[in-house]
Short mmCIF file of C-alpha atoms in Angstrom, two decimals:
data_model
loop_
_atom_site.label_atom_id
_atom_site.label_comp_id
_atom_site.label_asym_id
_atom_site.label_seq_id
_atom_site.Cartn_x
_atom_site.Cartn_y
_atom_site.Cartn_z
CA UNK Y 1 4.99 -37.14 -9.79
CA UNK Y 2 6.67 -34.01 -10.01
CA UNK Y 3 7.16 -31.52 -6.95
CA UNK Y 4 7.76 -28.36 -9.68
CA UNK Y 5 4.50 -26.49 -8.97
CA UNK Y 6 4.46 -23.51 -11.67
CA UNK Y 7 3.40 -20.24 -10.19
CA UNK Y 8 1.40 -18.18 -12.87
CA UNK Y 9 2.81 -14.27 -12.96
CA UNK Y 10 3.18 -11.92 -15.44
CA UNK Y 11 6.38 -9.53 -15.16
CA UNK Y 12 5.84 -5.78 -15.30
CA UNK Y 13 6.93 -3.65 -18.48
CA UNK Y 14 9.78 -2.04 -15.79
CA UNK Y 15 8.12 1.16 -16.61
CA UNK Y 16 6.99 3.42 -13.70
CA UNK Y 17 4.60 6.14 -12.43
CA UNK Y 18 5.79 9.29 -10.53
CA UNK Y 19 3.20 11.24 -8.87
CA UNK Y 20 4.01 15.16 -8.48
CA UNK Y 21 2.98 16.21 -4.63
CA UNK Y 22 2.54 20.04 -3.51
CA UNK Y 23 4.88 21.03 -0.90
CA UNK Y 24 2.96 21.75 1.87
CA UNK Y 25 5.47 24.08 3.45
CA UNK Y 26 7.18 25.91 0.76
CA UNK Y 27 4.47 27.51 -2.01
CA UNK Y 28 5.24 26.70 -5.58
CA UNK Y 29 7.58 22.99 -5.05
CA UNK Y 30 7.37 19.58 -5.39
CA UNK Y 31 8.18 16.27 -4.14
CA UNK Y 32 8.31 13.58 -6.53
CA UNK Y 33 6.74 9.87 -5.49
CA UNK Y 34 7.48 6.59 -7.25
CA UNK Y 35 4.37 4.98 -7.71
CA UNK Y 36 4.67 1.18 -6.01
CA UNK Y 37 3.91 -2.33 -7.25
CA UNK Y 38 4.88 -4.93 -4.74
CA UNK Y 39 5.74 -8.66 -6.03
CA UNK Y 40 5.87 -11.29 -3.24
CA UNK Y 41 7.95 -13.92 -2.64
CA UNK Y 42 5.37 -16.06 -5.03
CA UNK Y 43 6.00 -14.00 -7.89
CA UNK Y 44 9.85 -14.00 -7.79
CA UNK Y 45 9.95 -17.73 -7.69
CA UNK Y 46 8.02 -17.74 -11.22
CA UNK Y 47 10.33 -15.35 -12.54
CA UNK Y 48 13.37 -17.98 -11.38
CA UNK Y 49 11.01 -20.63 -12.96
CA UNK Y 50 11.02 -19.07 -16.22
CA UNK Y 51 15.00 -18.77 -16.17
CA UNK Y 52 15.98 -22.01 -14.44
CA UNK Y 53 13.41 -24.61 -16.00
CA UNK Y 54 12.15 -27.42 -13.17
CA UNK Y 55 13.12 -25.20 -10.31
CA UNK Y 56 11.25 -26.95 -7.08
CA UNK Y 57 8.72 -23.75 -5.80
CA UNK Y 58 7.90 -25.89 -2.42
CA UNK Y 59 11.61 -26.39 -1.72
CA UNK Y 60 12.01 -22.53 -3.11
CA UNK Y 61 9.47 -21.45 -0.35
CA UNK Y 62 10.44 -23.76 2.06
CA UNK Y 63 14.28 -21.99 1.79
CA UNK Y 64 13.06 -18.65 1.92
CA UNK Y 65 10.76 -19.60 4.86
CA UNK Y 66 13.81 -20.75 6.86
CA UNK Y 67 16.03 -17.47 5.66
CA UNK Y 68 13.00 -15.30 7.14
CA UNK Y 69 12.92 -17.12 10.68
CA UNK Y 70 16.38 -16.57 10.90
CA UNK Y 71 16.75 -13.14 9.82
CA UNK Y 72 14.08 -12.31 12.77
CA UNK Y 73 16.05 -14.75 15.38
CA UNK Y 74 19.19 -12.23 14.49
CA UNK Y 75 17.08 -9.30 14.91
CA UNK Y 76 16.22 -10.75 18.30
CA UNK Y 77 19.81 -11.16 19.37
CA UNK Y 78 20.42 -7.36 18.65
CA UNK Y 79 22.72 -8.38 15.23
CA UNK Y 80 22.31 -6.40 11.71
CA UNK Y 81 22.06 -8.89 8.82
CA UNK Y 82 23.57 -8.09 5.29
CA UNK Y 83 20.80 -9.36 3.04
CA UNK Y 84 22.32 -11.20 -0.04
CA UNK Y 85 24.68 -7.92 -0.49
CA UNK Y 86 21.38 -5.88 -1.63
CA UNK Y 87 22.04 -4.24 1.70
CA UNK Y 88 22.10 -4.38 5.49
CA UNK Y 89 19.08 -4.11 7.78
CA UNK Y 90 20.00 -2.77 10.87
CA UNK Y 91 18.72 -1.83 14.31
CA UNK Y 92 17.74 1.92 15.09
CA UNK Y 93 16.81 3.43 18.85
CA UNK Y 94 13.99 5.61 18.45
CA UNK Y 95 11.83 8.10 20.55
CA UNK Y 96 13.04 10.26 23.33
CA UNK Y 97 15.72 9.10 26.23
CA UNK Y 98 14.14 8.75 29.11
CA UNK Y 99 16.73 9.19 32.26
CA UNK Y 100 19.23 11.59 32.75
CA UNK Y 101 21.79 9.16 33.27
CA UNK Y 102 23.42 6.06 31.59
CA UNK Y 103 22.50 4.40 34.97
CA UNK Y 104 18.35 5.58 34.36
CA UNK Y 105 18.33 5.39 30.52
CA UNK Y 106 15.20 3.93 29.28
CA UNK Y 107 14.95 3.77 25.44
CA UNK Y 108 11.84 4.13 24.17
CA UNK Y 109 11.40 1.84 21.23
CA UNK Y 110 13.65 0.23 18.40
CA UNK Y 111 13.01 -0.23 14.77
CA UNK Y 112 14.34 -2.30 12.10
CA UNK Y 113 16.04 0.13 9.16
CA UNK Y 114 17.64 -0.65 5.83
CA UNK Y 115 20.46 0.73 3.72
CA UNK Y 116 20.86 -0.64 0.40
CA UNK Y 117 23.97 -1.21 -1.34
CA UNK Y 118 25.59 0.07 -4.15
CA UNK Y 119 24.72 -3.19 -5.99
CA UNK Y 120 20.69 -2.52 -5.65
CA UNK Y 121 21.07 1.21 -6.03
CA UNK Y 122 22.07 0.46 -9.24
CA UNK Y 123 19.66 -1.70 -10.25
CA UNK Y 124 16.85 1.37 -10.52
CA UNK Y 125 19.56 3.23 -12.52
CA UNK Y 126 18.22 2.82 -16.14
CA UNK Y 127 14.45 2.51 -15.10
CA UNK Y 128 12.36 4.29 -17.22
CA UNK Y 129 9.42 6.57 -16.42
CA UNK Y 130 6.14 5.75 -18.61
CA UNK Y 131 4.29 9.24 -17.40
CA UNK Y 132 4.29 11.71 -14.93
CA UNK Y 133 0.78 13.03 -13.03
CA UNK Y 134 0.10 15.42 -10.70
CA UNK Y 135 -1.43 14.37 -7.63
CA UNK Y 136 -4.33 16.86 -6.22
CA UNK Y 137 -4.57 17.38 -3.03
CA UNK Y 138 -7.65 19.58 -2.98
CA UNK Y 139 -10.73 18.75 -1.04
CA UNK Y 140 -13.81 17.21 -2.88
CA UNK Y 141 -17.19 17.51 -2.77
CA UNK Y 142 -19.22 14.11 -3.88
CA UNK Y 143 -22.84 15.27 -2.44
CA UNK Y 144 -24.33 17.21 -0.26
CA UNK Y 145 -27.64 15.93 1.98
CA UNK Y 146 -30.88 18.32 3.58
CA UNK Y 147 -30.34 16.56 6.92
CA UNK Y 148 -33.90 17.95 8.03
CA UNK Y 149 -35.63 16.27 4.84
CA UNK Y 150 -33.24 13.50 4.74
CA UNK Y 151 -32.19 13.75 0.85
CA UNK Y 152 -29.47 14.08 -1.35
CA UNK Y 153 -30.32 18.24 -2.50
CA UNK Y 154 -28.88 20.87 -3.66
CA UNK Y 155 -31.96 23.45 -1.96
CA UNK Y 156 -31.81 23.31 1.43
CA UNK Y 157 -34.14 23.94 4.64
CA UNK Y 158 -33.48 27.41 6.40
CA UNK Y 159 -31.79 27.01 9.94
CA UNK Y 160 -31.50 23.19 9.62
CA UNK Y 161 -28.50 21.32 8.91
CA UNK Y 162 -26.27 19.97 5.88
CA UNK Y 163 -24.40 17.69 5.59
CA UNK Y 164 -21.48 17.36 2.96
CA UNK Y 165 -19.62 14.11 1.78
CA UNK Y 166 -16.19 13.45 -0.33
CA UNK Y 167 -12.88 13.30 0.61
CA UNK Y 168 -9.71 15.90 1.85
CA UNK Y 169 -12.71 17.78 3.67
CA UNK Y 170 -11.51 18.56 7.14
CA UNK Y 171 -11.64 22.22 8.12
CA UNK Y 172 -8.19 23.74 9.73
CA UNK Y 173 -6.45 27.28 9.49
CA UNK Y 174 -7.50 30.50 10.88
CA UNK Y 175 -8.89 30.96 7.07
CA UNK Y 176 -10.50 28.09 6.76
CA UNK Y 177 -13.96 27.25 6.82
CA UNK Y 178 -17.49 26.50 5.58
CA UNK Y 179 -18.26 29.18 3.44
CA UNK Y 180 -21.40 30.72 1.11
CA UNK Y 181 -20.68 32.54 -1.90
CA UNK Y 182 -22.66 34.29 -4.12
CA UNK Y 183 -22.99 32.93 -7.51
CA UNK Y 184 -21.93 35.40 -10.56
CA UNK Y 185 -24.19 36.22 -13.84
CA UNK Y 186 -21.85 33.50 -15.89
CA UNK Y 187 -23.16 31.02 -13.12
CA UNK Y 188 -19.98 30.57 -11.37
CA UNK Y 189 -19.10 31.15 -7.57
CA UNK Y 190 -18.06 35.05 -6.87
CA UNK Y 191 -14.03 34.72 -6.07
CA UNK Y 192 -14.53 37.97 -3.97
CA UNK Y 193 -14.34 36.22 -0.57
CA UNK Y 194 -15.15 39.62 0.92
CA UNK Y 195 -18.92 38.74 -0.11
CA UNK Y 196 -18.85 35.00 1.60
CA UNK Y 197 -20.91 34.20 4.01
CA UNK Y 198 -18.85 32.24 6.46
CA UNK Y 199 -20.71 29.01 8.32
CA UNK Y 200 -20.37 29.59 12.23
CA UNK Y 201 -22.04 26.49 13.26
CA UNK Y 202 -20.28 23.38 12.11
CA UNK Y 203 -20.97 20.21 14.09
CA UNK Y 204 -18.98 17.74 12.24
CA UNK Y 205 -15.48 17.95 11.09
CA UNK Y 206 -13.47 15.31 9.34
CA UNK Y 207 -11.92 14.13 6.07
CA UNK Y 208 -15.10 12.44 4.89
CA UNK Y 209 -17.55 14.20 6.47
CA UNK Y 210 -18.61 18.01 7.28
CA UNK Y 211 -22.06 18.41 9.23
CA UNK Y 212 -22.60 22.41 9.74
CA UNK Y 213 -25.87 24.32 10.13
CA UNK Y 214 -27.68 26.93 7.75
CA UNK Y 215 -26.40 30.30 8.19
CA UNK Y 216 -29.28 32.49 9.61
CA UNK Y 217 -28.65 35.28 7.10
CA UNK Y 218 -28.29 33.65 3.64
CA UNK Y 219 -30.60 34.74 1.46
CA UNK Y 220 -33.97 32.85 0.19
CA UNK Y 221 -33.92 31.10 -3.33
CA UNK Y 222 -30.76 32.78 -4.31
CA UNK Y 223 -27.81 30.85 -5.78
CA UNK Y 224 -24.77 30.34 -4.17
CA UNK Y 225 -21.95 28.09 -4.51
CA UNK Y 226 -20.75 26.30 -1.03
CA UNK Y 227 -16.96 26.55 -0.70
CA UNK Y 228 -14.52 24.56 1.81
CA UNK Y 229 -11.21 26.33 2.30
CA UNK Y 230 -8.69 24.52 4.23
CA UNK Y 231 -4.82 23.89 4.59
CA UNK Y 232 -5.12 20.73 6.53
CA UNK Y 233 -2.61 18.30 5.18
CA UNK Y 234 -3.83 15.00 6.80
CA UNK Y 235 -1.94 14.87 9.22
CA UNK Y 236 -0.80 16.72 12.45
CA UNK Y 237 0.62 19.33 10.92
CA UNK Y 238 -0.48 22.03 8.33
CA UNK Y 239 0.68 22.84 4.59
CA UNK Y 240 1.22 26.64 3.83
CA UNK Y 241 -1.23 27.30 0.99
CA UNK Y 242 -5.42 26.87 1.17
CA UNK Y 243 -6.99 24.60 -0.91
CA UNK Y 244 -10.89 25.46 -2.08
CA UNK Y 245 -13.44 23.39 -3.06
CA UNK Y 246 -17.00 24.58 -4.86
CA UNK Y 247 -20.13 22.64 -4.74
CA UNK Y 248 -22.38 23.01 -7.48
CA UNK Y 249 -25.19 25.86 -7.44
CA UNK Y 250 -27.45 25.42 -4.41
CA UNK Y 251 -30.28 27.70 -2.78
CA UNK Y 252 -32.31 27.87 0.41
CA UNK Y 253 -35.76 26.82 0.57
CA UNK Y 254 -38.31 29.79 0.96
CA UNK Y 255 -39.36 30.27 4.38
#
């Protein structure tokens, strides 16, 4: 019986993706991301396959099974390994020094890096791009919820709470917030943020989730548009530029 066992794969069209991201921190640039697809170590022994006819996969796996356990036993012994001249992985102190002396050093942590080589460098030389799309970055509203009533509304209870669901949604900046705004004769929110109403009680404050309550002074079965203005980035730190995000027309209940 034969030990060639045949992994099904289909190669990619080496064609690529790159996403255009907004600069945080400097107003009108980009960064440019190369969208990934990953093949494992499955997939590259049915491309082999397909070149070298009756190549053994068990014995292929079983190889690259013993090249992994010994790559990590020369990690552990502090040594950099040249990886089949595609290029070296190496060992990188990280964090602060702790001690103020060779004598009290304590490093904080260490990290496995890589450098590639000229040989692999070159390999991404000719690859083509198959389009280019702009990645947004603005929050989004998917639905808002009455939290007195329980439902999914768009006219709320006076002086109860809402709650509003999507993604990118978390509040930060000294300008951002939960915000009211009046609703123009063509239907569409008032840009004028002079005449927002800005939310002052907001309970609930993450990326998927805002939880705020009514403002007192919004006015009775009169449209407005609900707008969330933030330059939260995602992470720690904060991009330069606000990003807004409407809700569809909603009203407050009569009293």
């Amino acid at each position: 019986m034969s030990k060639t066992t045949v992994i099904e794969y289909e190669d990619s069209d080496g064609m690529g993706t790159v996403t255009l991201c907004a600069n945080p921190f400097k107003d009108g640039k980009f960064y440019a991301k190369f969208d990934r697809t990953t093949v494992n170590i499955d997939n590259l022994i049915a491309r082999i396959q397909k070149k070298e006819v009756g190549t053994n996969a068990i014995m292929a796996k079983q190889m690259a099974s013993l090249f992994k356990a010994e790559i990590l036993e020369a990690f552990s012994r502090g040594e950099a390994v040249n990886l089949f001249d595609l290029g070296t992985l190496y060992i990188k102190a990280t964090g602060e020094l702790n001690g103020k002396s060779p004598e009290t050093a304590r490093i904080s942590n260490f990290q496995v890096k890589f450098t590639a080589s000229k040989v692999t460098n070159d390999a991404v030389s000719s690859l083509g791009i198959k389009k280019i799309v702009m990645s947004n970055t603005s929050p989004i509203i998917s639905s808002l919820t009455d939290l007195y009533s329980g439902e999914k509304t768009d006219s709320f209870t006076p002086g109860k709470s809402i709650r509003i669901e999507g993604s990118r949604l978390k509040i930060a900046g000294e300008e951002g917030g939960i915000f009211f705004a009046p609703v123009t004769e063509k239907g569409e929110p008032d840009t004028d943020e002079t005449k927002w109403t800005k939310v002052s009680k907001v309970i609930r404050n993450v990326s998927k989730t805002l939880e705020f309550f009514l403002p007192e002074e919004l006015a009775k079965e009169t449209p407005y548009c609900i707008a969330v203005k933030t330059n939260s980035s995602g992470s720690s730190a904060s991009k330069k530029s606000y990003s807004i995000a409407f809700s569809d027309v909603v009203t407050v209940k009569a009293a």
